[in-house]
Coordinates of C-alpha atoms and ligand atoms in Angstrom, one line a residue:
M1 CA -0.3 -0.3 0.6
Y2 CA 2.0 3.4 -1.3
Y3 CA 1.4 5.9 0.9
G4 CA 2.5 9.7 0.9
G5 CA 1.7 12.1 -1.5
D6 CA 3.4 15.7 -4.2
Y7 CA 6.3 16.6 -2.4
N8 CA 8.3 19.8 -4.2
P9 CA 11.2 20.1 -2.6
E10 CA 12.0 23.2 -5.2
Q11 CA 9.4 25.4 -3.3
W12 CA 12.1 24.8 0.1
P13 CA 16.0 25.3 0.9
E14 CA 17.4 22.2 1.3
E15 CA 17.2 22.0 5.5
V16 CA 13.5 21.6 5.1
W17 CA 14.7 18.1 3.1
H18 CA 16.7 16.5 6.2
E19 CA 12.9 17.7 8.1
D20 CA 10.8 16.6 5.3
V21 CA 12.8 12.9 5.1
A22 CA 12.4 12.0 8.7
L23 CA 8.6 13.6 9.2
M24 CA 7.8 11.1 6.3
R25 CA 9.3 8.2 8.2
R26 CA 7.4 9.2 11.2
A27 CA 4.2 9.3 8.9
G28 CA 4.2 6.6 7.7
V29 CA 5.2 7.8 3.9
N30 CA 6.5 5.9 1.2
L31 CA 6.0 6.6 -2.2
V32 CA 6.7 10.7 -3.1
T33 CA 6.0 12.0 -6.1
V34 CA 8.4 14.6 -7.0
G35 CA 8.7 16.9 -10.0
V36 CA 5.1 18.0 -11.1
F37 CA 6.4 21.3 -11.5
A38 CA 10.0 21.3 -12.0
W39 CA 10.3 22.2 -15.0
S40 CA 11.7 25.4 -14.4
R41 CA 14.3 24.2 -11.7
M42 CA 15.2 21.4 -14.2
E43 CA 16.1 23.1 -16.8
P44 CA 16.4 27.1 -16.4
A45 CA 17.3 27.7 -20.0
P46 CA 16.7 26.0 -23.6
G47 CA 18.8 22.7 -22.9
V48 CA 20.4 23.6 -20.3
Y49 CA 19.8 21.1 -17.2
D50 CA 20.3 21.5 -13.9
F51 CA 19.9 18.6 -12.2
G52 CA 21.8 18.4 -8.6
W53 CA 19.4 18.7 -6.4
L54 CA 16.9 16.3 -8.1
D55 CA 20.2 14.1 -7.7
R56 CA 20.3 15.2 -4.2
V57 CA 16.8 15.4 -3.8
M58 CA 16.3 11.8 -4.7
D59 CA 19.0 10.1 -3.0
L60 CA 17.8 11.5 0.3
L61 CA 15.0 10.0 -0.2
H62 CA 16.3 7.0 -0.8
E63 CA 18.1 7.0 2.1
G64 CA 15.3 7.3 4.4
G65 CA 13.1 4.5 2.6
I66 CA 10.7 6.0 0.2
Q67 CA 9.8 5.6 -3.1
V68 CA 9.7 8.1 -6.2
D69 CA 6.6 8.4 -8.1
L70 CA 8.6 11.0 -10.7
A71 CA 6.7 13.7 -12.6
T72 CA 7.7 14.8 -16.4
P73 CA 6.7 18.4 -15.6
T74 CA 5.4 19.6 -19.2
A75 CA 2.2 20.6 -17.8
S76 CA 4.3 23.0 -16.8
P77 CA 6.1 25.0 -19.2
P78 CA 8.4 27.9 -18.2
P79 CA 9.0 31.5 -19.1
W80 CA 12.1 30.9 -21.3
M81 CA 9.4 28.3 -23.5
P82 CA 8.4 30.0 -26.7
A83 CA 5.3 31.8 -27.6
D84 CA 4.6 28.8 -30.4
A85 CA 4.0 26.5 -27.4
R86 CA 1.7 28.7 -25.0
N87 CA -1.8 27.8 -26.2
V88 CA -4.3 29.6 -27.8
T89 CA -7.9 30.2 -26.6
A90 CA -11.0 30.2 -29.0
S91 CA -11.2 33.8 -29.4
G92 CA -7.7 33.2 -31.0
A93 CA -5.7 35.2 -27.3
R94 CA -2.0 33.3 -27.0
L95 CA -1.8 33.3 -23.3
M96 CA 0.5 34.5 -21.4
Y97 CA 2.7 32.3 -18.7
G98 CA 2.4 33.4 -14.8
S99 CA 0.2 30.4 -14.2
R100 CA 0.9 26.9 -14.9
D101 CA -0.9 24.7 -17.7
T102 CA -0.3 26.7 -21.0
Y103 CA 0.6 24.7 -23.5
C104 CA -0.3 23.2 -26.8
V105 CA 0.2 19.7 -27.6
H106 CA 0.1 20.2 -31.0
S107 CA 3.0 22.4 -31.3
P108 CA 6.3 21.2 -32.4
V109 CA 8.1 23.2 -30.4
Y110 CA 6.3 21.4 -27.3
R111 CA 6.1 18.2 -28.4
E112 CA 10.4 18.6 -28.7
H113 CA 10.9 20.8 -25.8
S114 CA 8.8 17.7 -23.6
R115 CA 10.8 14.8 -24.6
A116 CA 13.8 16.1 -24.9
I117 CA 13.5 17.6 -20.8
V118 CA 11.8 13.3 -20.5
S119 CA 14.7 11.4 -22.2
E120 CA 17.1 13.4 -19.6
L121 CA 14.9 12.0 -16.7
V122 CA 15.3 8.6 -18.6
A123 CA 19.2 8.9 -18.5
R124 CA 19.6 10.5 -14.6
Y125 CA 16.7 8.1 -13.3
G126 CA 15.9 6.0 -15.6
T127 CA 17.7 3.3 -12.5
H128 CA 17.3 5.5 -9.3
P129 CA 16.7 3.1 -6.9
A130 CA 14.7 5.3 -5.0
L131 CA 12.5 5.4 -8.9
A132 CA 9.5 3.3 -8.5
M133 CA 7.1 4.9 -11.5
W134 CA 6.6 7.7 -13.5
H135 CA 3.9 10.6 -13.4
V136 CA 3.5 12.1 -16.6
H137 CA 2.0 15.4 -16.9
N138 CA -0.7 16.7 -14.1
E139 CA -4.2 16.5 -15.2
Y140 CA -3.7 16.7 -19.0
G141 CA -6.7 19.4 -19.8
S142 CA -5.5 21.8 -21.6
A143 CA -7.5 23.1 -25.1
C144 CA -5.5 24.9 -27.7
H145 CA -7.6 26.8 -31.1
C146 CA -3.6 27.5 -33.2
E147 CA -3.1 27.0 -36.6
H148 CA -0.7 23.3 -35.6
A149 CA -4.0 22.5 -33.2
A150 CA -6.7 23.3 -36.6
E151 CA -4.5 21.2 -38.5
A152 CA -4.2 18.4 -36.6
F153 CA -7.9 19.0 -35.6
R154 CA -8.4 17.6 -39.9
T155 CA -6.2 15.3 -40.4
W156 CA -8.2 13.2 -37.9
L157 CA -11.0 14.2 -39.4
Q158 CA -10.0 13.3 -42.1
R159 CA -8.9 10.0 -40.7
R160 CA -12.7 9.1 -38.8
H161 CA -14.9 10.8 -41.4
G162 CA -13.1 10.0 -45.0
T163 CA -15.1 12.8 -47.3
L164 CA -15.8 16.3 -46.6
E165 CA -19.4 14.6 -48.0
S166 CA -20.0 12.6 -45.7
L167 CA -18.6 15.1 -42.3
N168 CA -21.2 17.6 -44.0
D169 CA -23.8 14.9 -43.6
A170 CA -22.3 13.7 -40.3
W171 CA -22.0 17.2 -38.5
T172 CA -25.4 18.2 -40.4
T173 CA -23.8 21.5 -41.8
A174 CA -27.1 22.0 -44.4
F175 CA -28.5 24.3 -41.1
W176 CA -27.3 28.0 -40.8
S177 CA -25.6 27.4 -44.1
Q178 CA -22.4 25.0 -42.8
H179 CA -21.5 23.6 -45.6
Y180 CA -17.8 22.7 -46.0
S181 CA -16.5 23.2 -49.6
S182 CA -13.0 22.7 -48.7
W183 CA -11.0 20.5 -45.5
Q184 CA -9.2 23.6 -44.9
Q185 CA -12.1 25.5 -43.8
I186 CA -12.6 23.1 -41.4
T187 CA -10.8 24.6 -37.8
P188 CA -11.7 24.4 -33.9
P189 CA -14.8 25.4 -32.9
M190 CA -13.9 29.5 -32.5
R191 CA -15.9 31.8 -30.5
T192 CA -18.4 32.9 -32.9
Q193 CA -21.6 35.1 -33.5
W194 CA -23.9 31.9 -31.5
H195 CA -24.5 28.8 -31.0
P196 CA -21.5 26.2 -32.1
N197 CA -22.8 22.7 -34.6
P198 CA -23.4 20.3 -31.4
A199 CA -21.6 18.0 -33.9
H200 CA -18.3 19.8 -35.0
V201 CA -17.9 20.5 -30.8
L202 CA -18.1 17.0 -30.2
D203 CA -15.3 15.5 -32.7
W204 CA -13.3 18.4 -31.4
R205 CA -13.5 17.1 -27.6
R206 CA -12.7 13.4 -28.6
F207 CA -9.8 15.3 -31.0
R208 CA -8.8 17.2 -27.9
S209 CA -8.5 13.9 -26.0
D210 CA -6.8 11.4 -28.7
A211 CA -4.9 14.7 -29.0
M212 CA -3.4 14.4 -25.7
L213 CA -3.4 10.6 -25.3
E214 CA -0.7 11.1 -28.7
H215 CA 1.5 13.2 -26.0
F216 CA 1.1 10.8 -23.0
L217 CA 2.0 8.0 -25.1
D218 CA 5.0 10.0 -26.5
A219 CA 6.4 10.0 -23.5
K220 CA 5.5 6.8 -22.5
R221 CA 7.4 5.3 -25.0
L222 CA 10.3 7.2 -24.0
L223 CA 9.7 6.0 -20.9
A224 CA 9.4 2.1 -21.7
P225 CA 13.1 1.2 -21.6
T226 CA 12.7 2.4 -17.8
G227 CA 10.5 -0.9 -16.8
K228 CA 8.5 1.4 -14.4
P229 CA 5.1 2.3 -14.7
V230 CA 3.5 5.0 -15.6
T231 CA 1.4 6.8 -14.4
T232 CA -0.7 10.1 -15.4
N233 CA -3.4 11.8 -12.7
Y234 CA -6.7 12.2 -13.7
V235 CA -9.1 15.8 -12.5
F236 CA -12.7 14.6 -11.5
G237 CA -15.0 16.5 -11.8
S238 CA -16.7 18.5 -14.5
W239 CA -13.4 19.9 -15.6
V240 CA -13.7 16.2 -18.4
D241 CA -10.8 16.6 -21.1
V242 CA -10.3 12.9 -21.7
D243 CA -11.9 10.1 -22.5
H244 CA -11.8 8.1 -19.5
W245 CA -11.7 4.3 -21.1
A246 CA -9.4 5.0 -24.4
W247 CA -6.6 6.3 -22.3
S248 CA -7.0 3.6 -19.2
C249 CA -6.7 0.9 -21.5
E250 CA -2.9 2.9 -22.4
V251 CA -1.6 4.3 -18.5
D252 CA -0.2 1.7 -16.7
V253 CA -1.3 2.5 -13.0
I254 CA -5.0 4.7 -13.3
A255 CA -4.2 7.6 -10.5
V256 CA -7.0 9.9 -9.1
D257 CA -7.2 13.4 -7.7
H258 CA -9.8 13.9 -5.7
Y259 CA -11.1 16.8 -3.6
P260 CA -14.9 16.3 -2.7
S261 CA -17.4 19.5 -2.7
S262 CA -19.0 19.4 0.5
P263 CA -18.4 17.8 3.7
E264 CA -21.9 16.5 3.9
T265 CA -21.3 14.8 0.6
A266 CA -17.4 14.0 1.1
D267 CA -18.6 10.1 1.9
E268 CA -20.4 9.2 -0.7
E269 CA -18.5 11.2 -3.5
S270 CA -15.0 9.0 -1.9
A271 CA -16.7 6.2 -3.4
F272 CA -17.9 7.5 -6.6
A273 CA -14.5 8.2 -7.8
A274 CA -13.2 5.2 -6.2
D275 CA -16.0 2.7 -7.9
L276 CA -15.1 5.2 -11.6
A277 CA -11.3 4.8 -10.6
R278 CA -11.4 0.5 -10.2
S279 CA -13.7 0.9 -13.1
W280 CA -11.4 2.5 -15.7
A281 CA -8.4 0.3 -14.2
A282 CA -10.8 -2.9 -14.8
G283 CA -7.8 -5.1 -12.7
K284 CA -5.2 -3.4 -13.5
P285 CA -3.3 -1.4 -9.7
W286 CA -4.7 2.3 -9.2
M287 CA -5.1 4.6 -6.4
L288 CA -5.7 7.9 -5.0
M289 CA -3.6 10.2 -6.4
E290 CA -4.4 13.4 -5.0
Q291 CA -7.1 14.9 -2.0
A292 CA -6.4 17.0 0.4
A293 CA -5.3 16.6 4.5
G294 CA -6.9 19.3 5.8
V295 CA -9.5 20.7 4.4
V296 CA -12.8 20.0 1.5
Y297 CA -13.8 23.1 -1.1
S298 CA -17.6 23.6 -0.6
G299 CA -19.1 26.9 -2.9
G300 CA -15.7 28.3 -2.8
R301 CA -14.6 28.0 0.4
T302 CA -12.0 26.0 1.6
L303 CA -13.3 24.0 4.9
P304 CA -11.5 22.2 7.6
K305 CA -12.2 18.3 7.0
A306 CA -13.4 16.8 10.8
P307 CA -11.6 15.4 13.4
G308 CA -11.4 11.4 11.4
E309 CA -12.9 12.1 8.2
L310 CA -9.3 12.6 6.7
A311 CA -9.1 9.0 7.4
R312 CA -12.0 8.2 6.4
H313 CA -12.0 9.4 2.6
S314 CA -8.8 7.8 2.2
L315 CA -10.3 4.5 3.1
R316 CA -13.0 4.7 1.4
H317 CA -10.8 4.1 -1.5
V318 CA -8.6 1.6 0.2
A319 CA -11.8 -0.2 0.4
A320 CA -12.6 -0.5 -3.0
G321 CA -9.4 -1.6 -3.9
A322 CA -6.6 1.4 -4.3
S323 CA -3.2 0.6 -4.0
G324 CA -1.9 4.0 -3.0
V325 CA -3.5 6.5 -1.0
L326 CA -1.3 10.5 -1.5
F327 CA -2.2 14.0 -0.9
F328 CA -1.6 17.5 -2.7
Q329 CA 0.4 17.9 -0.9
W330 CA 3.3 16.9 1.0
R331 CA 4.0 20.3 2.8
A332 CA 1.9 23.3 2.4
S333 CA 3.2 26.1 -0.2
R334 CA 4.6 29.7 2.0
G335 CA 3.5 31.6 -1.5
G336 CA 3.0 31.1 -5.7
A337 CA -1.3 30.3 -6.5
E338 CA -1.9 27.7 -4.2
L339 CA -0.2 28.7 -0.7
W340 CA -3.6 28.5 0.7
H341 CA -3.5 25.3 -0.1
H342 CA -2.7 22.5 3.2
G343 CA -0.1 19.8 3.6
M344 CA 0.2 16.7 5.6
V345 CA 2.1 19.0 6.8
P346 CA 0.5 22.6 7.4
H347 CA 1.7 26.0 7.9
A348 CA 1.4 25.1 11.6
G349 CA 4.3 22.5 11.1
P350 CA 4.3 19.0 12.7
D351 CA 2.4 20.3 15.7
S352 CA -0.8 19.8 14.7
R353 CA -3.9 18.1 14.5
T354 CA -3.8 17.2 10.8
F355 CA -0.6 15.9 10.9
R356 CA -0.9 14.2 13.7
E357 CA -4.1 12.8 11.0
V358 CA -2.2 12.0 8.6
C359 CA 0.7 10.2 11.1
E360 CA -2.1 8.1 12.6
L361 CA -3.8 7.2 8.6
G362 CA -0.4 6.0 8.0
R363 CA -0.2 3.1 10.7
T364 CA -3.8 2.2 9.6
L365 CA -2.6 2.1 6.9
G366 CA 0.1 0.0 7.3
A367 CA -2.2 -2.4 9.2
I368 CA -3.9 -3.0 6.2
S369 CA -3.1 -5.7 3.5
S370 CA -6.5 -5.5 2.1
A371 CA -9.6 -3.4 0.8
D372 CA -11.8 -5.9 2.9
G373 CA -9.5 -4.4 5.7
A374 CA -10.6 -0.7 5.4
R375 CA -14.1 -2.3 4.4
E376 CA -13.6 -3.4 7.7
L377 CA -12.5 -0.6 9.8
L378 CA -14.9 0.9 7.7
G379 CA -18.1 -1.3 9.3
L380 CA -18.5 -2.9 6.1
A381 CA -19.6 -6.1 4.7
P382 CA -16.3 -8.0 2.7
S383 CA -16.0 -7.1 -0.7
R384 CA -18.1 -9.0 -4.0
P385 CA -18.4 -8.5 -7.4
A386 CA -20.5 -6.7 -8.7
E387 CA -23.9 -7.4 -10.4
V388 CA -25.3 -4.3 -11.4
A389 CA -23.4 -2.1 -14.1
I390 CA -23.7 2.4 -14.9
V391 CA -22.5 3.1 -17.8
W392 CA -20.7 5.4 -17.8
D393 CA -19.2 8.1 -21.4
D394 CA -17.4 10.4 -21.3
Q395 CA -18.3 11.6 -24.5
A396 CA -22.1 11.3 -24.0
W397 CA -20.7 14.6 -21.3
W398 CA -19.8 16.9 -24.0
S399 CA -22.7 16.3 -26.0
L400 CA -24.3 17.5 -22.2
Q401 CA -21.7 20.8 -21.9
S402 CA -23.5 21.9 -25.2
P403 CA -26.4 24.9 -24.9
S404 CA -28.0 22.9 -27.6
L405 CA -30.3 21.5 -24.8
P406 CA -34.3 20.9 -24.4
S407 CA -33.3 21.7 -20.9
P408 CA -30.5 23.9 -19.2
D409 CA -31.7 21.4 -15.6
L410 CA -29.9 18.1 -17.7
D411 CA -27.2 17.9 -15.5
Y412 CA -25.0 14.4 -16.9
W413 CA -22.1 14.1 -13.2
E414 CA -26.0 14.7 -10.9
A415 CA -27.2 11.9 -13.1
M416 CA -24.0 9.7 -12.2
R417 CA -24.1 10.9 -8.6
Q418 CA -27.6 9.8 -8.2
A419 CA -27.3 6.3 -9.4
H420 CA -24.3 6.0 -8.0
R421 CA -25.2 7.7 -4.4
V422 CA -28.5 5.9 -4.1
L423 CA -26.9 2.4 -5.1
F424 CA -24.2 2.8 -2.1
R425 CA -26.1 4.1 0.9
R426 CA -27.4 -0.1 0.4
D427 CA -23.7 -0.8 0.2
V428 CA -24.2 -2.5 -3.4
A429 CA -21.4 -2.9 -5.1
V430 CA -21.1 -1.7 -8.6
D431 CA -19.0 -1.3 -11.4
F432 CA -18.9 1.7 -14.0
V433 CA -19.3 0.7 -17.5
S434 CA -18.4 2.2 -21.4
P435 CA -20.9 1.9 -24.2
S436 CA -19.5 -1.3 -25.9
A437 CA -18.9 -2.7 -23.0
D438 CA -18.6 -6.5 -22.5
L439 CA -23.0 -6.3 -19.9
S440 CA -22.8 -10.1 -19.7
R441 CA -21.2 -11.0 -15.3
Y442 CA -24.7 -8.2 -14.8
R443 CA -27.3 -8.7 -13.5
M444 CA -29.0 -5.1 -13.8
V445 CA -27.8 -2.4 -15.9
L446 CA -29.0 1.6 -15.1
V447 CA -28.6 3.8 -18.4
P448 CA -29.0 6.9 -16.7
C449 CA -28.0 9.4 -19.3
L450 CA -26.8 8.8 -21.9
P451 CA -28.0 11.0 -25.2
P452 CA -25.6 10.0 -28.2
I453 CA -25.1 6.3 -29.2
S454 CA -23.7 4.9 -32.1
D455 CA -26.0 2.1 -33.8
A456 CA -23.2 -1.0 -32.3
D457 CA -24.0 0.2 -29.0
A458 CA -27.4 0.6 -29.3
A459 CA -27.7 -2.5 -30.6
R460 CA -25.5 -4.3 -27.7
L461 CA -26.8 -2.7 -25.0
R462 CA -30.6 -3.6 -26.5
A463 CA -29.5 -7.1 -26.4
F464 CA -28.8 -7.3 -22.7
P465 CA -30.5 -9.9 -21.1
G466 CA -31.1 -9.0 -17.1
T467 CA -32.7 -5.6 -16.1
L468 CA -32.2 -3.2 -17.8
V469 CA -33.2 0.8 -16.6
V470 CA -33.3 3.6 -18.8
S471 CA -33.5 6.7 -18.1
F472 CA -34.8 9.9 -20.0
F473 CA -32.9 11.6 -22.2
S474 CA -30.7 8.6 -23.1
G475 CA -30.4 6.9 -26.7
V476 CA -32.1 10.3 -28.3
T477 CA -29.3 11.3 -31.0
D478 CA -26.8 9.3 -32.5
E479 CA -23.0 9.9 -32.2
H480 CA -22.6 12.8 -34.7
N481 CA -25.7 14.4 -32.4
R482 CA -27.7 13.9 -35.0
V483 CA -31.5 13.0 -33.4
R484 CA -32.9 9.2 -33.9
L485 CA -36.4 9.6 -35.5
G486 CA -39.8 9.1 -35.1
G487 CA -40.3 9.0 -31.3
H488 CA -38.0 8.9 -28.5
P489 CA -35.7 7.1 -27.3
G490 CA -34.8 6.0 -30.7
A491 CA -32.4 3.4 -29.6
F492 CA -34.2 1.5 -27.2
R493 CA -37.7 2.3 -28.1
E494 CA -38.3 -1.3 -29.3
R495 CA -36.7 -3.2 -26.2
L496 CA -38.9 -0.8 -23.8
G497 CA -41.8 -0.8 -25.9
I498 CA -42.8 2.4 -26.0
R499 CA -42.3 5.9 -28.1
V500 CA -41.7 9.3 -26.5
D501 CA -43.2 12.1 -29.6
E502 CA -43.4 14.9 -26.8
F503 CA -40.5 16.3 -24.1
R504 CA -42.1 18.2 -21.8
P505 CA -39.1 19.4 -19.2
I506 CA -40.8 21.1 -16.0
E507 CA -39.7 23.3 -13.1
E508 CA -42.0 22.1 -10.2
P509 CA -41.9 19.0 -8.4
V510 CA -44.6 16.5 -8.9
K511 CA -46.1 13.4 -7.4
L512 CA -46.4 10.3 -9.1
S513 CA -49.1 7.9 -8.8
D514 CA -47.2 5.6 -6.9
G515 CA -45.9 8.4 -4.2
S516 CA -42.1 9.5 -6.2
T517 CA -41.1 12.5 -6.1
A518 CA -40.2 13.1 -10.0
G519 CA -38.6 17.0 -11.4
V520 CA -36.6 18.5 -13.7
W521 CA -38.2 16.5 -17.3
S522 CA -41.5 14.9 -18.7
E523 CA -42.6 13.4 -20.8
A524 CA -45.6 12.3 -23.1
V525 CA -45.2 8.5 -22.8
E526 CA -46.4 6.2 -24.9
L527 CA -46.9 3.1 -24.4
R528 CA -46.6 0.2 -27.9
G529 CA -46.0 -2.9 -24.8
A530 CA -44.6 -1.6 -21.8
E531 CA -47.0 -1.0 -18.8
A532 CA -46.8 1.9 -16.7
V533 CA -46.5 1.2 -12.9
A534 CA -46.4 5.3 -12.3
H535 CA -48.6 7.8 -14.1
Y536 CA -48.0 11.9 -14.4
P537 CA -50.7 13.3 -12.2
D538 CA -51.9 14.5 -16.0
G539 CA -52.6 10.6 -16.6
G540 CA -49.6 9.9 -18.1
A541 CA -47.1 7.4 -18.0
A542 CA -44.4 8.4 -16.0
I543 CA -42.0 5.2 -15.8
T544 CA -42.8 2.3 -17.9
R545 CA -41.3 -1.7 -18.2
N546 CA -41.5 -4.0 -19.9
G547 CA -40.5 -7.5 -19.2
N548 CA -37.3 -6.6 -17.8
A549 CA -36.6 -3.3 -19.0
W550 CA -38.2 -0.2 -17.6
Y551 CA -38.1 3.6 -18.5
V552 CA -38.0 6.4 -16.3
S553 CA -39.2 9.1 -18.1
T554 CA -38.7 11.9 -15.4
R555 CA -36.0 12.8 -12.7
L556 CA -36.9 11.0 -9.5
D557 CA -35.4 11.7 -5.9
D558 CA -33.0 10.1 -4.6
D559 CA -36.0 7.8 -2.0
S560 CA -37.9 7.4 -5.7
L561 CA -35.2 5.9 -7.8
D562 CA -34.5 4.0 -4.5
R563 CA -37.8 2.5 -3.9
L564 CA -38.2 2.3 -8.1
L565 CA -34.5 0.0 -8.1
F566 CA -34.7 -2.5 -5.0
T567 CA -39.1 -2.6 -4.6
H568 CA -39.7 -3.0 -8.7
C569 CA -36.9 -4.0 -10.6
A570 CA -34.9 -5.8 -8.1
Ligands
GAL1 C1 -5.4 19.7 -8.1 C2 -4.1 19.3 -9.2 C3 -3.1 20.0 -7.7 C4 -3.3 21.2 -7.2 C5 -4.4 20.4 -6.2 C6 -4.9 21.8 -6.1 O1 -5.8 20.1 -9.4 O2 -3.0 18.6 -9.7 O3 -1.2 20.6 -8.5 O4 -3.2 21.7 -7.7 O5 -5.7 20.3 -7.9 O6 -6.5 21.7 -5.1

């Protein structure tokens, strides 16, 4: 079990490093991530390297018995980096250095400098005894709309669509006179007068994920000869820029950063994050790469964690199978943009509640040898394989970040959270699956929100023989964001035995005939073989059943969804 955090010795004088290692040993820390944002210290001028300080840090950590997750520092290029490497916004403005994440993965000069610094790290530390794994970059997610990006996008589109004709068709460019007569006319979605074309934006999001993955794979190829596993940390939350299913096939150790959004929901949010990470890992090792030692963010405020919460959130991940629990960061910074971010060693120093809890957690983790050990500490029954799956699709989420929707209340994140939360409260083991996953091992599959779906994936889901629970605004479009015609939800209406001819978003909650509370959305559902199990106040079908296929045409509150899943569908 790995335990530790991001360690940024470059922010501190060398005397502090000795204290750091002594405190790490006291806390039971055995792995630290080093160098994530240290590019300007490693390479103060182009091609001029200064690794003396890092040599000493690596040796010191090794002497202290602490392993290193050594980072490639490419998320924060130094000020000397040529402007061409910095990203251009959708308005055409080039961003300036002075913060972090100003990089363009399409820029040849950035790619070249990235490869050079990775090669230097491999040559210098590839056989260092402290090296446990490589940590590529940090939270991939910057967008760039420069000419390099446009060129790469066009090449990607040519591969995806083959001909301009088929791109025009897929993007419905007949709408608003957007027909392209040459590949050169196609650009990234730039700032324009009114709503962008949602199919254009969806392909752009797919392309960006693939392009960042290429940058990751560039580094991975260079790191491969060292034989050490390679990880990268996923951001968690609504800033979702990578297609996690595609990425997770390439990452050796899946790693998530998780910062709960409120103290009241932190526990179930942690379980949600852990189940997602475990599912993305699909049997490979995974870990909690970052969390905050002393704080939960809530509405822009940083609230201290209540006593015991630090351990509880960590154990949630271990209970789901995490092989490591790390924090951002080891020592709270004195200055810089995140000077008020907590550390395992807070500004007050080791004589603090946080550090005492950090040490206690180190002892606890040191004594646990399996996920069930953590489950026991949390008062949970031993783990068992999941029989229930929730379909998760980043691409569906991207499609819901569009302004071209029939209601502003369609919320992908909340739909996923709710489905998981209701199962979590009953301690039901659950996996997340991609829309193209093999579903044969599950008894029940939930599709809480999946607007675009390809024909092949739709056919696979329709053929699932177990209990299928589909919620509103799923299967309504194809993979190009084009509406499936002939009544909603086009991809599933036959299996569900229904046909919807009108969406009726609602503002105020309503009571359904079975006592359920519903809100956000309603529909005119016509029964075509299904039976209604709950009705709207006007008598229309709200929840339907066709054999073991259920349709929920509205947003139920948690208790109502619980009743549906555990009383009706069970
Ligand atoms: C993470 C990031 C860290 C740090 C942390 C603060 O998203 O990877 O570098 O900024 O947030 O919460």
